[in-house]
Coordinates of C-alpha atoms and ligand atoms in Angstrom, one line a residue:
M1 CA -34.4 2.8 26.3
R2 CA -37.1 0.4 25.3
T3 CA -39.9 1.9 23.3
Q4 CA -42.9 0.5 20.8
V5 CA -41.5 2.5 17.1
G6 CA -38.1 3.1 17.1
I7 CA -38.1 6.0 13.8
V8 CA -34.8 6.7 12.3
G9 CA -34.4 10.2 10.6
A10 CA -36.6 13.0 11.2
G11 CA -37.9 14.0 8.0
P12 CA -41.7 14.9 6.9
A13 CA -42.0 10.3 6.9
G14 CA -40.7 9.7 9.8
L15 CA -42.7 13.1 12.2
T16 CA -45.9 12.3 11.0
L17 CA -45.5 8.6 11.9
A18 CA -44.5 9.8 15.0
H19 CA -47.8 11.9 15.1
L20 CA -50.0 9.5 14.0
L21 CA -48.9 6.5 16.2
H22 CA -49.2 9.1 19.2
L23 CA -53.3 9.9 18.4
R24 CA -53.6 6.3 17.6
G25 CA -52.1 5.7 21.0
I26 CA -48.8 4.0 20.6
E27 CA -45.1 5.4 22.3
S28 CA -42.3 6.0 19.2
V29 CA -39.1 7.3 19.2
I30 CA -37.4 9.8 16.9
L31 CA -33.5 9.6 16.5
E32 CA -32.5 12.5 13.9
A33 CA -28.4 13.3 12.5
R34 CA -28.7 16.7 12.5
S35 CA -29.4 19.3 14.7
R36 CA -33.3 20.7 14.9
E37 CA -32.8 24.6 12.8
Y38 CA -31.4 22.8 9.6
V39 CA -34.0 20.4 9.1
E40 CA -36.5 23.2 9.9
Q41 CA -34.3 24.7 7.2
R42 CA -33.8 22.8 4.5
V43 CA -35.7 23.8 1.7
R44 CA -37.1 21.2 -0.4
A45 CA -41.0 20.9 -1.5
G46 CA -43.6 22.7 -1.9
V47 CA -46.6 21.2 -3.2
L48 CA -48.7 19.7 -0.4
E49 CA -52.1 16.8 -3.1
Q50 CA -55.4 17.2 -1.1
G51 CA -55.2 14.3 0.5
T52 CA -51.9 15.5 2.2
V53 CA -53.7 18.5 3.6
D54 CA -56.5 16.4 4.4
L55 CA -54.5 14.2 7.0
L56 CA -52.3 17.4 8.2
V57 CA -55.9 19.0 8.9
G58 CA -58.0 16.0 9.5
T59 CA -55.2 15.5 13.1
G60 CA -54.9 18.8 14.4
L61 CA -52.3 20.1 12.1
G62 CA -53.8 22.9 10.3
E63 CA -54.0 25.6 12.2
R64 CA -51.1 27.7 10.4
L65 CA -50.9 25.9 7.2
R66 CA -54.7 27.1 6.5
R67 CA -53.7 30.2 7.0
E68 CA -50.3 30.3 5.1
G69 CA -51.0 27.7 2.7
I70 CA -51.9 28.8 -1.1
V71 CA -54.8 27.1 -2.6
H72 CA -54.0 26.6 -6.2
S73 CA -56.8 25.1 -8.1
G74 CA -54.6 25.0 -11.4
I75 CA -51.3 25.2 -13.6
E76 CA -50.3 26.5 -16.8
L77 CA -48.4 24.4 -18.9
R78 CA -46.3 27.3 -20.9
F79 CA -45.2 26.9 -24.8
G80 CA -44.5 27.7 -27.8
G81 CA -44.1 31.3 -26.2
E82 CA -47.6 30.5 -25.0
G83 CA -49.9 29.6 -21.7
H84 CA -52.8 26.9 -21.4
R85 CA -54.3 26.5 -18.0
I86 CA -55.1 22.7 -17.1
P87 CA -58.2 23.7 -14.5
M88 CA -57.4 21.1 -11.8
S89 CA -60.3 22.5 -9.5
D90 CA -62.6 21.8 -12.5
L91 CA -61.3 18.5 -13.9
T92 CA -61.6 16.7 -10.4
G93 CA -64.7 17.5 -9.0
G94 CA -63.6 20.6 -6.6
R95 CA -59.7 19.4 -5.5
A96 CA -57.1 21.2 -5.7
I97 CA -53.1 21.6 -4.3
T98 CA -52.1 23.5 -1.7
I99 CA -48.3 25.6 -1.6
Y100 CA -46.8 25.1 1.7
G101 CA -43.0 24.5 2.3
Q102 CA -41.9 21.5 3.0
Q103 CA -39.9 22.6 6.3
E104 CA -43.2 24.3 7.6
V105 CA -44.4 21.4 7.0
V106 CA -41.2 20.1 9.0
K107 CA -41.7 22.6 12.3
D108 CA -45.5 22.0 12.6
L109 CA -44.9 18.7 13.4
I110 CA -42.1 19.3 15.6
G111 CA -44.0 21.9 17.3
A112 CA -46.8 19.4 17.8
R113 CA -44.4 15.9 18.5
L114 CA -42.3 18.4 21.3
A115 CA -45.8 19.9 23.0
Y116 CA -47.0 16.6 24.3
D117 CA -43.3 15.4 25.1
G118 CA -42.6 13.1 22.3
P119 CA -39.0 11.6 22.0
L120 CA -36.9 12.9 19.8
L121 CA -33.1 13.0 19.8
F122 CA -31.3 16.3 17.3
D123 CA -27.9 15.4 16.2
T124 CA -27.5 11.6 17.2
A125 CA -25.0 9.9 15.2
D126 CA -23.8 6.8 14.4
V127 CA -27.2 5.1 14.2
A128 CA -26.8 1.1 13.4
L129 CA -29.8 -1.1 12.7
H130 CA -29.7 -4.6 14.7
D131 CA -31.6 -8.4 15.6
L132 CA -34.3 -7.7 12.4
E133 CA -35.2 -10.5 12.0
T134 CA -36.1 -11.2 15.4
E135 CA -39.2 -10.1 17.5
R136 CA -36.9 -7.5 19.7
P137 CA -34.2 -5.3 17.0
R138 CA -32.8 -2.7 18.2
I139 CA -31.2 0.7 17.0
T140 CA -27.6 1.4 18.1
Y141 CA -26.6 5.7 18.5
V142 CA -24.0 8.0 19.8
H143 CA -26.0 10.9 21.5
D144 CA -24.7 13.6 23.7
G145 CA -21.2 12.1 22.9
R146 CA -22.3 8.7 24.6
P147 CA -23.4 5.4 22.9
D148 CA -27.2 4.6 23.6
E149 CA -29.1 1.3 22.7
L150 CA -33.0 1.6 21.4
E151 CA -34.7 -1.5 22.0
C152 CA -38.3 -1.3 20.1
D153 CA -41.0 -4.1 18.9
V154 CA -40.4 -2.4 15.0
I155 CA -38.7 0.5 13.1
A156 CA -39.3 2.3 10.6
G157 CA -36.7 3.2 8.3
C158 CA -37.5 7.6 7.4
D159 CA -34.1 8.2 6.7
G160 CA -34.3 9.4 3.2
F161 CA -32.1 8.3 0.3
H162 CA -28.8 9.1 1.9
G163 CA -30.1 6.8 5.3
V164 CA -28.2 3.4 7.1
C165 CA -32.3 1.9 7.8
R166 CA -32.2 0.1 3.8
D167 CA -28.2 -0.8 3.9
S168 CA -29.4 -2.5 6.6
I169 CA -31.5 -5.2 5.3
P170 CA -29.2 -8.2 3.8
P171 CA -27.7 -9.0 0.3
G172 CA -30.1 -10.1 -2.0
V173 CA -33.3 -9.4 -0.4
L174 CA -34.0 -6.2 -1.8
E175 CA -34.9 -5.8 -6.0
L176 CA -33.6 -2.3 -7.0
H177 CA -35.2 -0.6 -9.4
E178 CA -33.3 2.7 -10.5
R179 CA -33.4 5.4 -13.7
E180 CA -31.3 8.3 -14.0
Y181 CA -32.4 11.2 -16.0
P182 CA -29.1 12.8 -18.2
F183 CA -30.5 16.4 -16.3
G184 CA -30.3 17.9 -13.4
W185 CA -32.9 20.8 -11.5
L186 CA -30.9 24.2 -10.6
G187 CA -33.2 25.5 -7.8
I188 CA -33.2 29.1 -6.8
L189 CA -35.5 30.9 -3.5
A190 CA -35.5 34.3 -4.6
T191 CA -37.0 36.8 -1.9
V192 CA -39.6 38.7 -4.5
A193 CA -43.3 38.5 -5.6
P194 CA -44.3 35.4 -7.4
S195 CA -44.7 36.2 -10.8
T196 CA -48.0 33.8 -11.6
D197 CA -50.4 33.5 -9.4
E198 CA -50.4 29.6 -10.4
L199 CA -47.8 27.6 -10.9
I200 CA -45.9 27.3 -14.8
Y201 CA -44.2 24.3 -16.1
A202 CA -42.7 25.9 -19.2
Y203 CA -41.1 23.2 -22.3
H204 CA -38.8 25.4 -24.6
E205 CA -36.2 24.8 -27.1
R206 CA -33.4 25.8 -24.5
G207 CA -34.8 23.3 -21.9
F208 CA -37.0 23.4 -19.0
A209 CA -38.3 25.4 -16.8
L210 CA -40.8 25.8 -13.4
H211 CA -42.3 29.3 -11.6
S212 CA -43.1 28.0 -8.4
L213 CA -43.8 29.5 -5.1
R214 CA -43.4 29.2 -1.3
S215 CA -45.7 32.7 -0.2
P216 CA -46.8 36.1 -1.1
K217 CA -43.2 37.3 -1.4
L218 CA -41.2 34.3 -1.7
S219 CA -40.4 33.1 -5.8
R220 CA -39.2 29.1 -6.4
L221 CA -37.9 29.5 -9.4
Y222 CA -36.1 26.3 -12.0
L223 CA -34.2 25.3 -14.2
Q224 CA -33.0 22.1 -16.5
V225 CA -29.5 21.8 -16.1
D226 CA -27.0 19.6 -17.0
P227 CA -26.7 17.2 -14.1
D228 CA -22.8 17.4 -13.5
E229 CA -22.4 21.4 -13.9
P230 CA -20.8 23.3 -11.2
I231 CA -23.5 25.7 -9.6
D232 CA -20.5 28.6 -9.6
D233 CA -20.9 28.2 -13.4
W234 CA -24.4 29.8 -12.8
P235 CA -24.1 32.9 -11.3
D236 CA -27.2 35.1 -10.4
E237 CA -27.1 36.7 -13.3
R238 CA -26.8 34.2 -15.8
V239 CA -29.6 32.2 -14.0
W240 CA -32.6 35.1 -14.6
G241 CA -31.2 35.7 -18.3
E242 CA -32.1 31.6 -18.7
L243 CA -35.4 32.2 -17.1
H244 CA -36.2 34.9 -18.7
L245 CA -36.0 33.3 -21.9
R246 CA -37.6 30.1 -21.2
F247 CA -40.9 31.8 -19.9
E248 CA -40.8 34.2 -22.2
R249 CA -44.5 34.8 -23.3
D250 CA -46.1 38.4 -24.9
G251 CA -47.2 40.2 -22.4
W252 CA -46.2 38.8 -18.8
T253 CA -42.5 39.5 -17.6
L254 CA -41.0 37.6 -14.7
R255 CA -40.0 39.6 -11.7
E256 CA -36.3 39.4 -10.1
G257 CA -34.8 39.7 -6.8
P258 CA -32.1 38.8 -4.4
I259 CA -31.1 34.7 -4.4
I260 CA -31.2 33.9 -0.8
E261 CA -30.5 30.0 -2.1
K262 CA -28.9 28.2 -5.1
G263 CA -28.7 24.6 -6.0
I264 CA -28.3 21.5 -8.3
T265 CA -30.4 18.6 -7.6
P266 CA -29.6 15.2 -10.1
M267 CA -32.7 13.6 -11.6
R268 CA -33.2 10.1 -10.5
S269 CA -36.3 7.1 -10.2
F270 CA -34.9 4.4 -7.4
V271 CA -37.7 2.3 -5.7
A272 CA -36.7 -0.4 -3.6
E273 CA -38.7 -3.6 -3.2
P274 CA -40.3 -4.9 -1.2
M275 CA -40.6 -1.9 1.7
Q276 CA -40.0 -4.3 4.4
H277 CA -37.7 -6.9 6.3
G278 CA -38.5 -9.0 9.5
R279 CA -39.3 -6.1 12.0
L280 CA -38.1 -3.1 9.9
Y281 CA -40.6 -0.6 7.8
L282 CA -39.2 1.2 5.6
A283 CA -41.4 4.8 4.1
G284 CA -40.6 7.1 2.2
D285 CA -37.2 8.6 0.4
A286 CA -35.4 5.4 1.6
A287 CA -37.8 3.5 -0.4
H288 CA -38.2 5.7 -3.1
I289 CA -37.4 8.9 -5.0
V290 CA -38.9 10.7 -7.8
P291 CA -37.7 13.3 -9.9
P292 CA -38.9 16.2 -8.6
T293 CA -41.6 18.2 -12.2
G294 CA -45.2 15.5 -10.5
A295 CA -44.4 17.5 -6.7
K296 CA -44.9 13.9 -5.2
G297 CA -42.1 13.2 -3.1
L298 CA -43.3 14.4 0.3
N299 CA -46.5 13.3 -0.7
V300 CA -45.5 9.2 -0.7
A301 CA -43.4 9.6 1.5
V302 CA -47.2 10.9 4.0
H303 CA -48.5 8.3 2.2
D304 CA -46.9 5.4 3.2
V305 CA -46.3 6.1 6.7
K306 CA -50.4 6.8 6.9
V307 CA -50.5 3.1 5.7
L308 CA -48.1 2.4 8.0
A309 CA -49.9 3.3 11.4
E310 CA -52.8 2.0 10.7
A311 CA -51.2 -1.3 9.8
L312 CA -49.4 -1.0 13.3
E313 CA -52.6 0.6 15.6
E314 CA -54.2 -3.6 14.1
W315 CA -51.4 -4.7 15.5
Y316 CA -51.4 -3.5 18.3
R317 CA -54.8 -3.8 19.1
S318 CA -56.1 -7.0 17.4
G319 CA -52.5 -9.0 17.6
S320 CA -53.5 -9.3 13.6
T321 CA -50.1 -8.9 11.2
E322 CA -52.4 -9.0 8.3
L323 CA -51.9 -4.6 7.8
L324 CA -48.2 -5.0 8.6
E325 CA -47.3 -7.7 6.7
S326 CA -49.2 -6.1 2.7
Y327 CA -47.4 -3.0 3.8
S328 CA -45.2 -2.9 1.6
A329 CA -47.7 -4.3 -1.6
T330 CA -49.8 -1.7 -0.2
C331 CA -47.7 1.6 -0.3
L332 CA -46.2 0.4 -3.7
R333 CA -49.3 -0.2 -5.5
R334 CA -49.1 4.1 -4.7
V335 CA -45.2 4.7 -5.0
W336 CA -45.6 3.1 -9.0
R337 CA -48.5 5.1 -10.0
V338 CA -46.5 8.4 -8.9
Q339 CA -43.7 7.0 -10.6
D340 CA -45.5 6.5 -13.7
F341 CA -46.7 10.0 -13.4
S342 CA -43.6 12.0 -12.7
N343 CA -41.9 10.3 -15.0
Y344 CA -44.9 11.5 -17.4
M345 CA -44.5 14.8 -16.7
T346 CA -40.7 14.3 -16.7
T347 CA -40.7 13.3 -20.3
L348 CA -43.5 15.1 -21.3
L349 CA -41.8 18.5 -20.0
H350 CA -38.2 18.5 -20.2
R351 CA -35.9 18.7 -23.7
L352 CA -34.7 15.6 -24.0
E353 CA -32.3 15.4 -26.7
A354 CA -31.6 17.6 -29.9
D355 CA -33.4 15.5 -32.0
G356 CA -36.1 17.6 -34.4
F357 CA -38.6 14.6 -34.0
E358 CA -38.5 13.7 -30.2
D359 CA -39.4 17.5 -30.1
R360 CA -42.2 17.6 -32.8
L361 CA -43.7 14.4 -30.4
Q362 CA -43.5 16.4 -27.1
R363 CA -45.0 19.4 -28.3
A364 CA -47.5 17.1 -29.9
R365 CA -48.1 15.4 -26.5
L366 CA -48.9 19.1 -24.8
A367 CA -50.8 20.5 -27.5
Y368 CA -53.4 17.0 -26.8
V369 CA -53.0 17.7 -22.8
C370 CA -54.3 21.4 -23.6
S371 CA -57.2 20.4 -26.2
S372 CA -58.3 17.4 -24.9
E373 CA -60.4 17.6 -21.8
A374 CA -60.1 13.5 -20.9
A375 CA -56.3 14.1 -21.0
A376 CA -55.9 17.4 -19.3
R377 CA -58.4 15.4 -16.6
S378 CA -55.8 12.4 -16.4
L379 CA -53.0 14.5 -15.6
A380 CA -55.8 16.9 -13.6
E381 CA -56.3 13.6 -11.6
N382 CA -53.0 12.7 -10.7
Y383 CA -51.7 16.0 -10.2
V384 CA -53.6 17.1 -6.5
G385 CA -53.3 13.1 -5.7
L386 CA -55.7 10.1 -6.8
E387 CA -57.8 9.1 -3.8
N388 CA -57.6 5.6 -4.0
V389 CA -54.9 3.7 -6.3
Ligands
LIG1 C1 -35.0 20.4 -4.7 C2 -36.6 19.4 -4.3 C3 -38.0 19.5 -4.4 C4 -38.9 18.7 -4.5 N1 -39.5 19.4 -4.3 C5 -41.1 19.0 -3.6 C6 -42.1 18.6 -4.1 O1 -42.3 19.8 -5.1 N2 -43.5 17.9 -4.1 C7 -42.4 16.4 -3.8 O2 -43.6 16.5 -2.8 N3 -41.4 16.6 -2.7 C8 -40.7 16.8 -3.6 N4 -39.2 16.4 -3.0 C9 -39.1 15.3 -2.6 C10 -39.4 16.0 -0.9 O3 -38.7 16.5 -0.4 C11 -39.2 14.2 -0.5 O4 -39.5 13.2 -0.9 C12 -39.4 14.1 1.0 O5 -38.3 14.6 1.5 C13 -39.5 12.2 1.5 O6 -39.5 13.0 3.0 P1 -38.7 11.8 4.2 O7 -39.0 12.2 5.7 O8 -39.2 10.3 3.8 O9 -37.1 12.1 4.0 P2 -36.2 13.1 4.4 O10 -36.9 14.7 4.3 O11 -35.3 13.1 3.1 O12 -35.8 13.0 5.5 C14 -34.7 11.7 6.3 C15 -34.1 12.3 7.4 O13 -33.4 11.4 8.2 C16 -32.3 11.8 8.7 N5 -31.2 11.4 8.8 C17 -30.9 10.5 7.5 N6 -29.9 10.3 7.8 C18 -30.2 9.8 9.1 C19 -29.5 8.6 10.0 N7 -27.8 7.7 9.8 N8 -29.8 8.7 11.5 C20 -30.6 8.9 11.9 N9 -31.3 10.4 10.4 C21 -30.9 10.4 9.0 C22 -31.7 13.1 7.8 O14 -31.2 13.8 8.0 C23 -33.5 13.6 7.7 O15 -34.1 14.6 8.0 C24 -38.1 17.2 -3.5 C25 -37.0 17.3 -3.2 C26 -36.0 18.0 -3.6 C27 -34.2 18.0 -2.8

């Protein structure tokens, strides 16, 4: 097989890239290791920045997003038993976030891809990249039990943090920046109406908690836990008990419901620089990971592929490699802004150490964000997504 752009991975990055390329008349083939059912059910992100929503709506993917997405114009920071609202839209000239599950974005993108018969191969195995430093890079893989090969002009590595593309770059080329946080998130999905209209980020002496949602009937809640704790140590009653303690506030009640998903995710920051080598371009989690506190992973992945699609369009149209050559530098400006904001939110809201001094510093920072318009505006404009970085 031969195509213009070979895309590895059908997560938000790979699928959005294929969609943007199709709209520009550029062919691509997507190779995905998992089944369609698996990628459409994978529960992860749920907070879309204004810019992500604008891109999806502007490229014809807004129908269900507009109908089912829940627009939020503020968030609550809760600490010391009190809630403080950050009115994000008022502070950012009307920009907002939209709650719409990542799996719904993925379903919409797959639906659009299949509607125009765009090649999308699920359940591909043994994906390997070759000849990246030539003008004819290749991807070999096994599909339906048969070995096959895809010859491309360029390859987009959209295969997430654990994929194969980043590791296909020769040793010594990439500079890796990494930070492990000494805690993880225990996340649950519960079939119960959210107990809040807007997201609640709680700082508590027992640890951080987040009340998010996925729909009017589905609540998504998180607890700061030890990253190595076995999930079996967290039976449902313990999860709810801990959530009640951390969200405690007079006159407010947390509604409980059946837990339909539960898992522990470690917290990590990671950036691989540069995000390109030869004819391979990395995008999304394949190149960078943020701790989820800033709700940025999916959004920055979508931004990467927007930059890549524009660069490829320019290359095919005019033969100019200028935008392709600056792809990594352009993306990394936003990647590092997002890393800084995600680290800020993480260290603002998590219990960092059992140290009274650190605790007082965090409370002082929280009180400042909740009392200074300048500090609140800074949080708000980063949270809804900066237009230009
Ligand atoms: C619990 C949790 C909560 C999160 N919350 C948020 C949030 O609120 N907001 C936010 O913006 N982000 C959030 N994120 C991050 C967000 O989910 C990721 O940043 C996003 O999925 C990145 O998209 P991607 O396409 O780059 O990678 P992925 O979604 O990881 O997609 C990569 C794809 O490549 C496939 N693949 C892997 N290896 C191969 C291979 N060898 N061959 C072929 N295919 C392969 C995978 O199966 C997968 O489908 C969260 C993440 C987690 C884990």
